[in-house]
Amino acid sequence: MPANRLNGFTDYEIGIGLRIPHYQHILKNKPVVSWFEIISENYMVDGGRPLAILDQILEQYQVVQHGVSMYFGSAEPLNREHLRRLKALVKRTKTPWLTDHLCWGSVDGRYTHDLLPMPYTFEAAAITARKIREASSYLEVPIAVENVSSYAEYHISEMTEWEFLNEVAEQADCGILLDVNNIYVSSRNHDFDPYEYLNSVPPERVTQIHLAGHSKFERYILDTHDHPVIDPVWQLYAGAISRFGPTPTLLEWDDRIPSFSRVHAEAMKARKFMPALSPVMR
Amino acid sequence: MTLVELQRRMAAAIMTPLAISGGPLRLEAEALIKRNSRLTSLKRLQIYRESYWYRALDSLRDDFPGLRAVLGLKAFDRLAETYLAEMPSESYTMRNLGSRLELWLKNRPEFGGENHALALDMVRLEWAHIEAFDAATEKPLGPEDLIELHEGMVFGLQPCISLLELQYPVDDLRIKVQAAGEDEHGAASNAVIRRKERGIVRTYSKVTPAETFLAVHRIGFIVYYRRLAPHEYRILVALREGRAIGEVVASMESSDNLELWFASWARMGWLCKARQVKGS
């Protein structure tokens, strides 16, 4: 499949999430990492340690921005102050693409600080797509939206989650950050076949993949990012790579964060599913 | 139901304090959310409610450890829950969750405990600490900038500096609370840390008011609290207001220590060029 502006980042291979407990290890030991993913909001500040550390990282590494509070799916307009700060950060990092979640989290100017599931309606798809287009135009960088884990489904939904994802991506002409762990978590919480989801995603729009661990409770699964990736999620990832080809992949580990070496080793397990990668670990 | 209607109703349900359950909330959950074979609509809603409240409360606990020590854990949580219910976040970042706490607490003295003024002072200090941590810094003025001082000169103060006039020496208390947390971090249970915090609260429950002038500032990546003399504080406030150096000096009763203070501020990089006012 020929690469396009959304899925042509195949040389990025496997990245690691940049997290505070690993700062000193990374700066001191300069581990070989293809790229780091940063949480944009952690660096959308005016100064101090966050930006100083980021600048040191940028001297040696490629950085890709991942956001958690753009809330493309909120009915209200984009937050201009957020966009202004995000653009300043985009200029700083020169991120080749930018990601955030296909979700909502604010209404009437009040923020829940959560990634809340969308109602899968045509009205919601249109509003969301318009906001993604607006943000991408302002930020001058390709945007990819990530499917979230969810624990609730609304009565008013008119389509499946994957139909909604495709509808939004098509209308916005944006990329997809496919989180295969989130597909797995939601498939267990909502009783659908994760492979039906996976096989419906258009390969030409898949910009990046996320992997993560989760926590299993008696009646549902919670996306906690505090465990290694489980085998069924690796299998789903294998299916994704088989369908989409080599795709920039990132392991998220956000709670009970182990040593950098441990996170790195877990992320590098993804290599065995990408046989086209060069033998030298980048 | 439109998108905005659903989001208003969901947000209202999620932000309903956790102490409220059943009845209308169950009906609202059933109206909005499907049930499945394992979870009722209310239980599905509850996952998001708990996530919201635990995350927001944890954030306030992390940001205001001194206030938690002043009030005690239960009173702090009561305050935080009420504050969040009445002043939900209006910022995309949780960093700003406590930005309106001082204003809110001024109007809600019943949440300030036995010593409302002490609690308020601590809130002001802890918010200044958050601001200092990631505020911008301008290029500090060097000796070459200070060679030709004249009366009409206007200095700026580094944006990361907050100037506080307090009724209590809360800086000492905050440092002790911080040290207690760091000493015990990873080496003791929460119960041990709480006992230690309670000890600090007891120590300070009879703290004597003492007018305290403070600069909360940052050197490198570390936030410091620096005590100021009353005159020193007033000069810095005047400089921040954009008043010319001649005017500031003329308003002082004495010029004692003036050179010493300027040298000290310059050494710490506090002085910078005044910001241009738009249109000027």
Coordinates of C-alpha atoms in Angstrom, one line a residue, chain B residues 46-260:
Chain B
Q46 CA -20.4 5.1 38.8
I47 CA -17.1 4.1 37.1
Y48 CA -16.8 7.6 35.6
R49 CA -18.0 9.4 38.7
E50 CA -15.4 7.7 40.9
S51 CA -12.7 8.4 38.3
Y52 CA -13.6 12.1 38.2
W53 CA -13.8 12.6 41.9
Y54 CA -10.7 10.5 42.9
R55 CA -8.6 12.1 40.2
A56 CA -9.7 15.7 41.2
L57 CA -9.3 15.1 44.9
D58 CA -5.9 13.5 44.5
S59 CA -4.8 16.5 42.5
L60 CA -5.9 18.9 45.2
R61 CA -4.3 16.8 47.9
D62 CA -1.0 16.8 45.9
D63 CA -1.1 20.5 45.3
F64 CA -2.1 21.6 48.8
P65 CA -0.3 19.4 51.4
G66 CA 0.2 22.3 53.7
L67 CA -3.5 23.1 53.8
R68 CA -4.2 19.4 54.4
A69 CA -1.9 19.6 57.4
V70 CA -3.5 22.8 58.7
L71 CA -7.1 21.4 58.4
G72 CA -6.5 17.7 59.0
L73 CA -7.4 15.0 56.4
K74 CA -11.1 14.8 56.9
A75 CA -11.7 18.6 57.0
F76 CA -9.5 19.0 53.9
D77 CA -11.5 16.4 52.0
R78 CA -14.8 18.1 53.0
L79 CA -13.4 21.4 51.8
A80 CA -12.0 19.9 48.5
E81 CA -15.3 18.1 47.7
T82 CA -17.4 21.2 48.3
Y83 CA -14.9 23.4 46.4
L84 CA -15.0 21.1 43.4
A85 CA -18.8 20.9 43.5
E86 CA -19.2 24.7 43.6
M87 CA -16.2 25.6 41.5
P88 CA -15.7 22.9 38.9
S89 CA -12.6 23.1 36.7
E90 CA -12.7 25.7 34.0
S91 CA -9.3 24.9 32.6
Y92 CA -8.1 22.2 30.2
T93 CA -5.3 21.4 32.6
M94 CA -5.6 20.1 36.2
R95 CA -2.6 22.3 37.1
N96 CA -5.1 25.1 37.5
L97 CA -7.6 23.2 39.7
G98 CA -6.7 25.2 42.8
S99 CA -6.5 28.5 41.1
R100 CA -9.7 29.8 42.6
L101 CA -9.4 28.1 46.0
E102 CA -8.2 31.3 47.8
L103 CA -11.1 33.3 46.4
W104 CA -13.6 30.6 47.3
L105 CA -12.2 30.0 50.8
K106 CA -12.4 33.7 51.6
N107 CA -16.1 33.5 51.1
R108 CA -16.5 30.2 52.9
P109 CA -14.8 30.6 56.3
E110 CA -16.7 27.7 57.7
F111 CA -14.3 25.4 55.7
G112 CA -11.2 27.1 57.1
G113 CA -11.3 25.3 60.4
E114 CA -10.5 26.9 63.7
N115 CA -8.0 29.3 62.1
H116 CA -9.4 30.6 58.8
A117 CA -6.7 33.1 58.3
L118 CA -4.0 30.5 58.7
A119 CA -5.7 28.3 56.2
L120 CA -6.0 31.2 53.7
D121 CA -2.4 32.1 54.1
M122 CA -1.4 28.5 53.4
V123 CA -3.6 28.4 50.2
R124 CA -1.9 31.6 49.0
L125 CA 1.5 30.2 49.6
E126 CA 0.8 26.8 47.9
W127 CA -0.8 28.4 44.9
A128 CA 2.2 30.7 44.6
H129 CA 4.4 27.6 44.7
I130 CA 2.5 26.0 41.8
E131 CA 2.9 29.3 39.8
A132 CA 6.6 29.6 40.6
F133 CA 7.3 26.0 39.5
D134 CA 6.5 26.4 35.8
A135 CA 6.2 30.2 35.2
A136 CA 8.3 31.9 32.6
T137 CA 11.6 33.6 33.4
E138 CA 12.9 36.6 31.5
K139 CA 16.6 37.3 30.8
P140 CA 17.8 38.8 34.1
L141 CA 19.3 42.2 34.2
G142 CA 23.1 42.0 34.5
P143 CA 25.5 44.5 36.1
E144 CA 25.8 46.2 32.7
D145 CA 22.1 47.0 32.8
L146 CA 22.5 48.6 36.2
I147 CA 25.5 50.8 35.6
E148 CA 23.6 53.9 34.6
L149 CA 20.7 54.0 37.1
H150 CA 18.4 57.0 36.8
E151 CA 15.2 58.0 38.5
G152 CA 13.0 57.3 35.5
M153 CA 14.1 53.7 35.1
V154 CA 11.4 51.0 35.4
F155 CA 12.4 47.5 36.2
G156 CA 10.4 44.3 35.8
L157 CA 10.3 41.4 38.2
Q158 CA 10.6 37.9 37.0
P159 CA 7.2 36.4 36.3
C160 CA 7.9 33.4 38.5
I161 CA 8.1 35.5 41.6
S162 CA 5.0 35.9 43.8
L163 CA 5.0 38.5 46.6
L164 CA 2.9 37.6 49.6
E165 CA 1.9 39.5 52.7
L166 CA 0.8 37.0 55.2
Q167 CA -0.5 36.9 58.8
Y168 CA 1.2 33.7 59.7
P169 CA 4.7 32.2 59.0
V170 CA 3.2 29.5 56.9
D171 CA 6.5 29.0 55.0
D172 CA 8.0 27.2 57.9
L173 CA 5.0 24.9 58.2
R174 CA 4.9 24.1 54.5
I175 CA 8.6 23.2 54.6
K176 CA 8.1 20.9 57.5
V177 CA 5.1 19.2 55.8
Q178 CA 7.1 18.8 52.6
A179 CA 10.0 17.3 54.5
A180 CA 7.8 14.9 56.4
G181 CA 6.3 13.7 53.1
E182 CA 9.7 13.3 51.5
D183 CA 11.3 11.5 54.5
E184 CA 8.6 9.0 54.5
H185 CA 8.1 8.6 50.8
G186 CA 8.4 5.0 49.9
A187 CA 9.5 4.0 53.3
A188 CA 6.3 4.1 55.3
S189 CA 2.6 3.5 55.1
N190 CA 0.1 6.3 54.6
A191 CA -0.9 5.8 58.2
V192 CA 2.6 6.7 59.4
I193 CA 2.7 9.8 57.1
R194 CA -0.7 10.9 58.5
R195 CA 0.5 10.5 62.1
K196 CA 3.5 12.7 61.2
E197 CA 1.2 15.2 59.6
R198 CA -1.1 15.2 62.6
G199 CA 1.9 15.9 64.8
I200 CA 2.8 18.9 62.6
V201 CA -0.8 20.2 62.8
R202 CA -0.7 19.9 66.6
T203 CA 2.5 21.8 66.7
Y204 CA 1.1 24.6 64.6
S205 CA -2.4 24.6 66.1
K206 CA -1.3 27.3 68.5
V207 CA 1.0 29.1 66.1
T208 CA 1.3 32.8 66.9
P209 CA 0.4 35.2 64.1
A210 CA 3.4 37.0 62.8
E211 CA 3.3 39.4 60.0
T212 CA 5.3 37.7 57.3
F213 CA 6.5 39.1 54.0
L214 CA 7.5 36.5 51.5
A215 CA 8.8 36.1 47.9
V216 CA 8.0 32.7 46.4
H217 CA 10.5 32.4 43.6
R218 CA 12.5 29.8 41.6
I219 CA 16.2 29.4 41.0
G220 CA 16.9 26.8 38.4
F221 CA 14.1 24.3 38.9
I222 CA 13.7 24.6 42.6
V223 CA 11.1 26.8 44.3
Y224 CA 12.2 28.8 47.3
Y225 CA 10.5 30.9 49.9
R226 CA 12.5 34.0 50.9
R227 CA 11.5 36.2 53.8
L228 CA 11.5 39.9 53.0
A229 CA 11.8 43.0 55.2
P230 CA 8.5 45.0 55.1
H231 CA 10.2 47.8 53.2
E232 CA 11.9 45.4 50.9
Y233 CA 8.5 43.9 50.1
R234 CA 6.9 47.2 49.4
I235 CA 9.6 48.2 47.0
L236 CA 9.3 45.0 45.1
V237 CA 5.5 45.4 44.9
A238 CA 6.0 48.9 43.6
L239 CA 8.5 47.7 41.0
R240 CA 6.0 45.0 39.9
E241 CA 3.4 47.7 39.5
G242 CA 5.7 49.4 37.0
R243 CA 6.6 52.4 39.1
A244 CA 9.8 54.2 38.3
I245 CA 12.8 53.7 40.6
G246 CA 12.9 57.4 41.6
E247 CA 9.3 57.4 42.6
V248 CA 9.7 54.2 44.6
V249 CA 12.7 55.5 46.5
A250 CA 11.1 58.9 47.2
S251 CA 8.1 57.1 48.8
M252 CA 10.4 55.3 51.3
E253 CA 10.9 56.6 54.8
S254 CA 14.5 55.4 54.7
S255 CA 16.9 54.4 52.0
D256 CA 18.8 52.0 54.4
N257 CA 19.6 48.7 52.9
L258 CA 18.5 49.8 49.5
E259 CA 21.8 49.1 47.8
L260 CA 22.0 45.8 49.6

